Amino acid sequence: MINYQLLTQCPIFMGITENEVEDLFKKIHFQIKSFSKDEIVVVAGEPVLNLNIVLSGSVRGEMIDYSGKIIKIEDIEAPKPLATAFLFGKENKFPVTVTANNDVKILTMPVSEFLKLLQLSSQILKNYLNSISSRAQFLSQKLHFLSFKTIRGKVAHYLLQQAGEKFHSVELKNTQQQLADLFGVTRPSLARVFGEMQKEGLISINNKTVTLLDKKALNELINNA
Amino acid sequence: MINYQLLTQCPIFMGITENEVEDLFKKIHFQIKSFSKDEIVVVAGEPVLNLNIVLSGSVRGEMIDYSGKIIKIEDIEAPKPLATAFLFGKENKFPVTVTANNDVKILTMPVSEFLKLLQLSSQILKNYLNSISSRAQFLSQKLHFLSFKTIRGKVAHYLLQQAGEKFHSVELKNTQQQLADLFGVTRPSLARVFGEMQKEGLISINNKTVTLLDKKALNELINNA
DNA sequence: AGGAAGATGTATCAATTGTTACAAAACAAT
DNA sequence: ATTGTTTTGTAACAATTGATACATCTTCCT
């Protein structure tokens, strides 16, 4: 039996009631597969032909490098789906090998059945589209940041973008650590740059509020980066 | 009137007959808007509330940097859609300002109507999912490459990828300068790394041929980068 | 063969960033 | 208020890379 209550907590079924999920699942074909601890669920490179959702237990995604060493990438726990970003597209192969951390039950349905779900429920469709779109947008933003060579450039760009044209101050929503990750730098290096820019009179920092004192100079930082 | 024949060449309607497109369009609401040369179609930062498809003419996407300089990003010609990657997701705002290159007709429909299309036609749904998934996968790959912090890491990754699993030597097709540009580093820095790796016995360089002497060690460089 | 142009190897120094460590500050919970 | 936790500021030093310059090696042209 499936715990539909649990499934409603899965990102794909967000905003759908337990009963609706149950109704939808009556209309499509799916299977429940069981795996025991350390059993391999899928191998990296295999084409993604099914949508897999972890119903109980947890699995880990691992990459095998060229020398055969195994590197753990992430844990996926119930009720999360696997590799949703690879169900479609040109390179729809599992990027990682997935192994069971413990006794695991996985709901699996062919992509064709998932397509039916998407057409039956506009909520599921919206959830899925939002999910992969957000992912693409996140990646795109991240790429853009990496194109600035210096940390100063990245910071200047970020602040100007957040502030927009009208405003002269930005309320930081993320911790320095999160920003540092976004920029691909270390946290102390980021803090140092913030400090330097403050000393030079480009910005002024008060708690989580950053005031842009010299937008022109900040621009020039971008153009030189 | 709409040229449905033209629309079938739009990526979103690929694989659908003219008649099918016409039938589908009878079931949804949309508008045709006209713009004259150099008229602004949408401003960067505006939320993407509609799917826009260029029916005739061409538009250009431009970014305005903070100092007011305009940088052209790309041209979009009929029958291509605008900003399809930004219809959904958390940051669904136009990344560029779109301006008409000449007299332009644009088909525009609310996202809610586009959702209807996706649910009416599994072909359109597949087309769209493939399109944004491929984009995300492409970005992900690119990001993976840029995510190596050290030049050594990038070089190691590049060489191992070029060589594949079987081979132990790579014929460089690009000059060091081109490789340096690809990696986003300076040419002497790249040459230095090549030199160091050769001294350490990781690789051996003969003209344009690079022999990988120690694949294991090269892997470790990647993992630490 | 000779010479010019381009590509590569190498050196030196400056600039930037990472690493590590620790203190101060802000925050949350009791 | 007080404690414990998270976040932020800062410092010293190491490692990496950029900038610049120049010698050497290739390639290609005549």
Tab-separated table of C-alpha atoms in Angstrom, chain B:
chain	number	residue	atom	x	y	z
B	1	MET	CA	-4.449	35.984	-39.561
B	2	ILE	CA	-1.920	33.557	-38.282
B	3	ASN	CA	0.393	31.616	-40.510
B	4	TYR	CA	0.026	28.225	-38.866
B	5	GLN	CA	2.436	26.687	-41.325
B	6	LEU	CA	5.126	28.964	-39.927
B	7	LEU	CA	4.224	28.080	-36.353
B	8	THR	CA	4.865	24.383	-36.981
B	9	GLN	CA	8.507	25.341	-37.434
B	10	CYS	CA	8.625	26.858	-33.975
B	11	PRO	CA	10.487	24.550	-31.562
B	12	ILE	CA	7.471	24.389	-29.269
B	13	PHE	CA	5.184	23.099	-32.025
B	14	MET	CA	7.703	20.794	-33.634
B	15	GLY	CA	6.182	17.550	-34.845
B	16	ILE	CA	2.652	18.897	-34.964
B	17	THR	CA	0.709	19.358	-38.161
B	18	GLU	CA	-0.628	22.680	-39.331
B	19	ASN	CA	-4.199	21.522	-38.766
B	20	GLU	CA	-3.510	20.355	-35.253
B	21	VAL	CA	-1.946	23.690	-34.387
B	22	GLU	CA	-4.938	25.488	-35.800
B	23	ASP	CA	-7.318	23.316	-33.769
B	24	LEU	CA	-5.342	23.895	-30.608
B	25	PHE	CA	-5.323	27.634	-31.097
B	26	LYS	CA	-9.099	27.670	-31.345
B	27	LYS	CA	-9.236	26.443	-27.788
B	28	ILE	CA	-7.117	29.106	-26.167
B	29	HIS	CA	-6.932	32.856	-25.856
B	30	PHE	CA	-4.118	34.828	-27.375
B	31	GLN	CA	-3.340	38.164	-28.940
B	32	ILE	CA	-1.255	39.416	-31.814
B	33	LYS	CA	0.728	42.545	-31.063
B	34	SER	CA	2.564	44.701	-33.544
B	35	PHE	CA	5.722	46.647	-32.922
B	36	SER	CA	7.568	48.983	-35.232
B	37	LYS	CA	11.320	49.273	-35.626
B	38	ASP	CA	13.222	50.033	-32.415
B	39	GLU	CA	10.098	49.862	-30.309
B	40	ILE	CA	10.655	48.161	-26.982
B	41	VAL	CA	8.802	44.882	-26.604
B	42	VAL	CA	9.662	44.098	-23.005
B	43	VAL	CA	11.976	45.628	-20.447
B	44	ALA	CA	14.526	43.547	-18.577
B	45	GLY	CA	13.341	42.730	-15.084
B	46	GLU	CA	9.664	42.664	-16.005
B	47	PRO	CA	7.958	39.470	-14.848
B	48	VAL	CA	7.312	36.987	-17.623
B	49	LEU	CA	3.543	36.631	-17.597
B	50	ASN	CA	3.081	35.616	-21.203
B	51	LEU	CA	4.539	33.301	-23.755
B	52	ASN	CA	5.682	35.435	-26.673
B	53	ILE	CA	6.417	34.067	-30.119
B	54	VAL	CA	7.856	36.183	-32.901
B	55	LEU	CA	5.573	35.669	-35.919
B	56	SER	CA	7.299	37.979	-38.349
B	57	GLY	CA	10.338	40.198	-38.326
B	58	SER	CA	13.047	39.875	-35.711
B	59	VAL	CA	13.846	41.250	-32.288
B	60	ARG	CA	17.062	41.651	-30.354
B	61	GLY	CA	17.764	40.958	-26.722
B	62	GLU	CA	19.950	43.551	-25.070
B	63	MET	CA	21.309	44.076	-21.621
B	64	ILE	CA	21.871	47.512	-20.217
B	65	ASP	CA	24.712	47.623	-17.758
B	66	TYR	CA	24.696	49.925	-14.801
B	67	SER	CA	26.679	52.608	-16.522
B	68	GLY	CA	24.078	52.718	-19.271
B	69	LYS	CA	26.076	50.865	-21.888
B	70	ILE	CA	23.994	48.603	-24.123
B	71	ILE	CA	25.255	45.131	-24.899
B	72	LYS	CA	23.524	43.071	-27.536
B	73	ILE	CA	22.979	39.505	-26.480
B	74	GLU	CA	21.156	37.765	-29.294
B	75	ASP	CA	18.793	38.070	-32.211
B	76	ILE	CA	15.533	36.181	-32.228
B	77	GLU	CA	13.797	35.670	-35.549
B	78	ALA	CA	10.397	34.316	-36.523
B	79	PRO	CA	9.095	31.816	-35.568
B	80	LYS	CA	11.029	31.602	-32.323
B	81	PRO	CA	9.659	32.158	-28.828
B	82	LEU	CA	11.055	34.606	-26.267
B	83	ALA	CA	12.466	33.686	-22.880
B	84	THR	CA	10.901	30.235	-22.731
B	85	ALA	CA	13.210	29.348	-19.874
B	86	PHE	CA	11.660	32.071	-17.752
B	87	LEU	CA	7.955	31.266	-18.014
B	88	PHE	CA	8.120	29.387	-14.747
B	89	GLY	CA	10.347	29.204	-11.732
B	90	LYS	CA	11.186	31.530	-8.913
B	91	GLU	CA	12.996	34.185	-10.904
B	92	ASN	CA	10.680	34.419	-13.839
B	93	LYS	CA	11.757	37.822	-15.025
B	94	PHE	CA	13.016	38.840	-18.426
B	95	PRO	CA	16.812	38.701	-18.331
B	96	VAL	CA	17.090	41.094	-21.270
B	97	THR	CA	15.331	44.035	-22.793
B	98	VAL	CA	13.779	43.039	-26.094
B	99	THR	CA	13.582	45.550	-28.930
B	100	ALA	CA	12.151	45.237	-32.426
B	101	ASN	CA	14.728	45.142	-35.220
B	102	ASN	CA	12.062	45.948	-37.806
B	103	ASP	CA	8.299	45.708	-38.096
B	104	VAL	CA	7.423	42.811	-35.865
B	105	LYS	CA	4.335	40.798	-35.064
B	106	ILE	CA	4.301	38.894	-31.817
B	107	LEU	CA	1.861	36.265	-30.663
B	108	THR	CA	1.325	36.534	-26.951
B	109	MET	CA	-0.654	34.302	-24.617
B	110	PRO	CA	-0.871	34.248	-20.827
B	111	VAL	CA	1.084	31.525	-19.082
B	112	SER	CA	-2.238	30.063	-17.959
B	113	GLU	CA	-3.228	29.555	-21.589
B	114	PHE	CA	0.116	28.026	-22.395
B	115	LEU	CA	-0.457	25.595	-19.553
B	116	LYS	CA	-3.687	24.593	-21.272
B	117	LEU	CA	-1.752	23.942	-24.463
B	118	LEU	CA	0.672	21.764	-22.540
B	119	GLN	CA	-2.182	19.729	-21.165
B	120	LEU	CA	-3.994	19.474	-24.489
B	121	SER	CA	-1.020	18.245	-26.495
B	122	SER	CA	1.470	15.779	-25.163
B	123	GLN	CA	3.720	16.624	-28.105
B	124	ILE	CA	3.925	20.271	-27.080
B	125	LEU	CA	4.465	19.202	-23.507
B	126	LYS	CA	7.323	16.929	-24.532
B	127	ASN	CA	8.824	19.615	-26.743
B	128	TYR	CA	8.790	22.154	-23.975
B	129	LEU	CA	10.071	19.797	-21.309
B	130	ASN	CA	12.869	18.665	-23.585
B	131	SER	CA	13.773	22.233	-24.375
B	132	ILE	CA	14.117	23.491	-20.835
B	133	SER	CA	15.623	20.242	-19.593
B	134	SER	CA	18.296	20.327	-22.265
B	135	ARG	CA	19.067	23.872	-21.311
B	136	ALA	CA	19.439	22.959	-17.658
B	137	GLN	CA	21.617	20.001	-18.538
B	138	PHE	CA	23.822	22.131	-20.754
B	139	LEU	CA	24.232	24.740	-18.053
B	140	SER	CA	24.979	22.074	-15.517
B	141	GLN	CA	27.754	20.623	-17.630
B	142	LYS	CA	29.264	23.996	-18.305
B	143	LEU	CA	29.110	24.847	-14.643
B	144	HIS	CA	30.754	21.605	-13.702
B	145	PHE	CA	33.675	22.506	-15.909
B	146	LEU	CA	34.023	25.996	-14.494
B	147	SER	CA	33.675	24.734	-10.974
B	148	PHE	CA	37.232	23.489	-10.878
B	149	LYS	CA	38.977	26.204	-9.002
B	150	THR	CA	42.555	25.486	-9.926
B	151	ILE	CA	44.039	25.454	-13.385
B	152	ARG	CA	45.429	22.018	-12.618
B	153	GLY	CA	41.918	20.767	-11.975
B	154	LYS	CA	40.625	22.151	-15.244
B	155	VAL	CA	43.537	20.727	-17.186
B	156	ALA	CA	43.190	17.326	-15.546
B	157	HIS	CA	39.469	17.245	-16.219
B	158	TYR	CA	39.952	18.350	-19.790
B	159	LEU	CA	42.615	15.781	-20.530
B	160	LEU	CA	40.741	12.913	-18.916
B	161	GLN	CA	37.559	13.808	-20.716
B	162	GLN	CA	39.325	14.104	-24.057
B	163	ALA	CA	41.148	10.829	-23.592
B	164	GLY	CA	38.138	8.881	-22.389
B	165	GLU	CA	38.521	5.684	-20.439
B	166	LYS	CA	40.510	3.654	-22.917
B	167	PHE	CA	43.126	5.959	-24.322
B	168	HIS	CA	46.202	7.321	-22.649
B	169	SER	CA	47.119	10.099	-24.981
B	170	VAL	CA	45.399	13.167	-26.326
B	171	GLU	CA	46.054	15.116	-29.480
B	172	LEU	CA	45.554	18.790	-28.700
B	173	LYS	CA	43.596	20.487	-31.435
B	174	ASN	CA	43.796	23.960	-29.956
B	175	THR	CA	46.656	26.262	-29.219
B	176	GLN	CA	47.522	27.000	-25.638
B	177	GLN	CA	46.003	30.422	-26.111
B	178	GLN	CA	42.666	28.929	-27.124
B	179	LEU	CA	42.722	26.507	-24.242
B	180	ALA	CA	43.606	29.327	-21.881
B	181	ASP	CA	40.587	31.260	-23.122
B	182	LEU	CA	38.358	28.227	-22.680
B	183	PHE	CA	39.521	27.853	-19.119
B	184	GLY	CA	39.371	31.558	-18.459
B	185	VAL	CA	43.030	31.866	-17.515
B	186	THR	CA	46.117	33.501	-19.015
B	187	ARG	CA	48.308	31.687	-21.456
B	188	PRO	CA	51.511	31.716	-19.399
B	189	SER	CA	49.647	30.402	-16.393
B	190	LEU	CA	48.395	27.491	-18.418
B	191	ALA	CA	51.857	26.805	-19.833
B	192	ARG	CA	53.257	26.863	-16.330
B	193	VAL	CA	50.765	24.275	-15.171
B	194	PHE	CA	51.526	22.066	-18.166
B	195	GLY	CA	55.208	22.373	-17.317
B	196	GLU	CA	54.704	21.544	-13.661
B	197	MET	CA	52.537	18.549	-14.403
B	198	GLN	CA	55.155	17.272	-16.790
B	199	LYS	CA	57.929	17.707	-14.220
B	200	GLU	CA	55.867	15.799	-11.693
B	201	GLY	CA	55.497	12.926	-14.090
B	202	LEU	CA	51.741	13.237	-14.483
B	203	ILE	CA	51.850	13.832	-18.198
B	204	SER	CA	54.376	14.032	-20.971
B	205	ILE	CA	54.075	16.543	-23.749
B	206	ASN	CA	55.435	16.037	-27.210
B	207	ASN	CA	54.497	18.746	-29.584
B	208	LYS	CA	50.726	18.560	-29.702
B	209	THR	CA	50.471	15.126	-28.149
B	210	VAL	CA	49.880	14.825	-24.437
B	211	THR	CA	50.404	11.414	-22.868
B	212	LEU	CA	48.660	10.743	-19.581
B	213	LEU	CA	51.202	8.892	-17.444
B	214	ASP	CA	49.265	8.750	-14.193
B	215	LYS	CA	45.523	8.810	-14.559
B	216	LYS	CA	44.958	8.126	-10.887
B	217	ALA	CA	46.907	11.150	-9.788
B	218	LEU	CA	45.101	13.262	-12.360
B	219	ASN	CA	41.821	12.176	-10.821
B	220	GLU	CA	42.867	13.217	-7.417
B	221	LEU	CA	43.609	16.660	-8.775
B	222	ILE	CA	39.998	16.868	-9.865
B	223	ASN	CA	38.611	15.776	-6.557
B	224	ASN	CA	40.615	18.349	-4.685
B	225	ALA	CA	39.647	21.169	-6.988
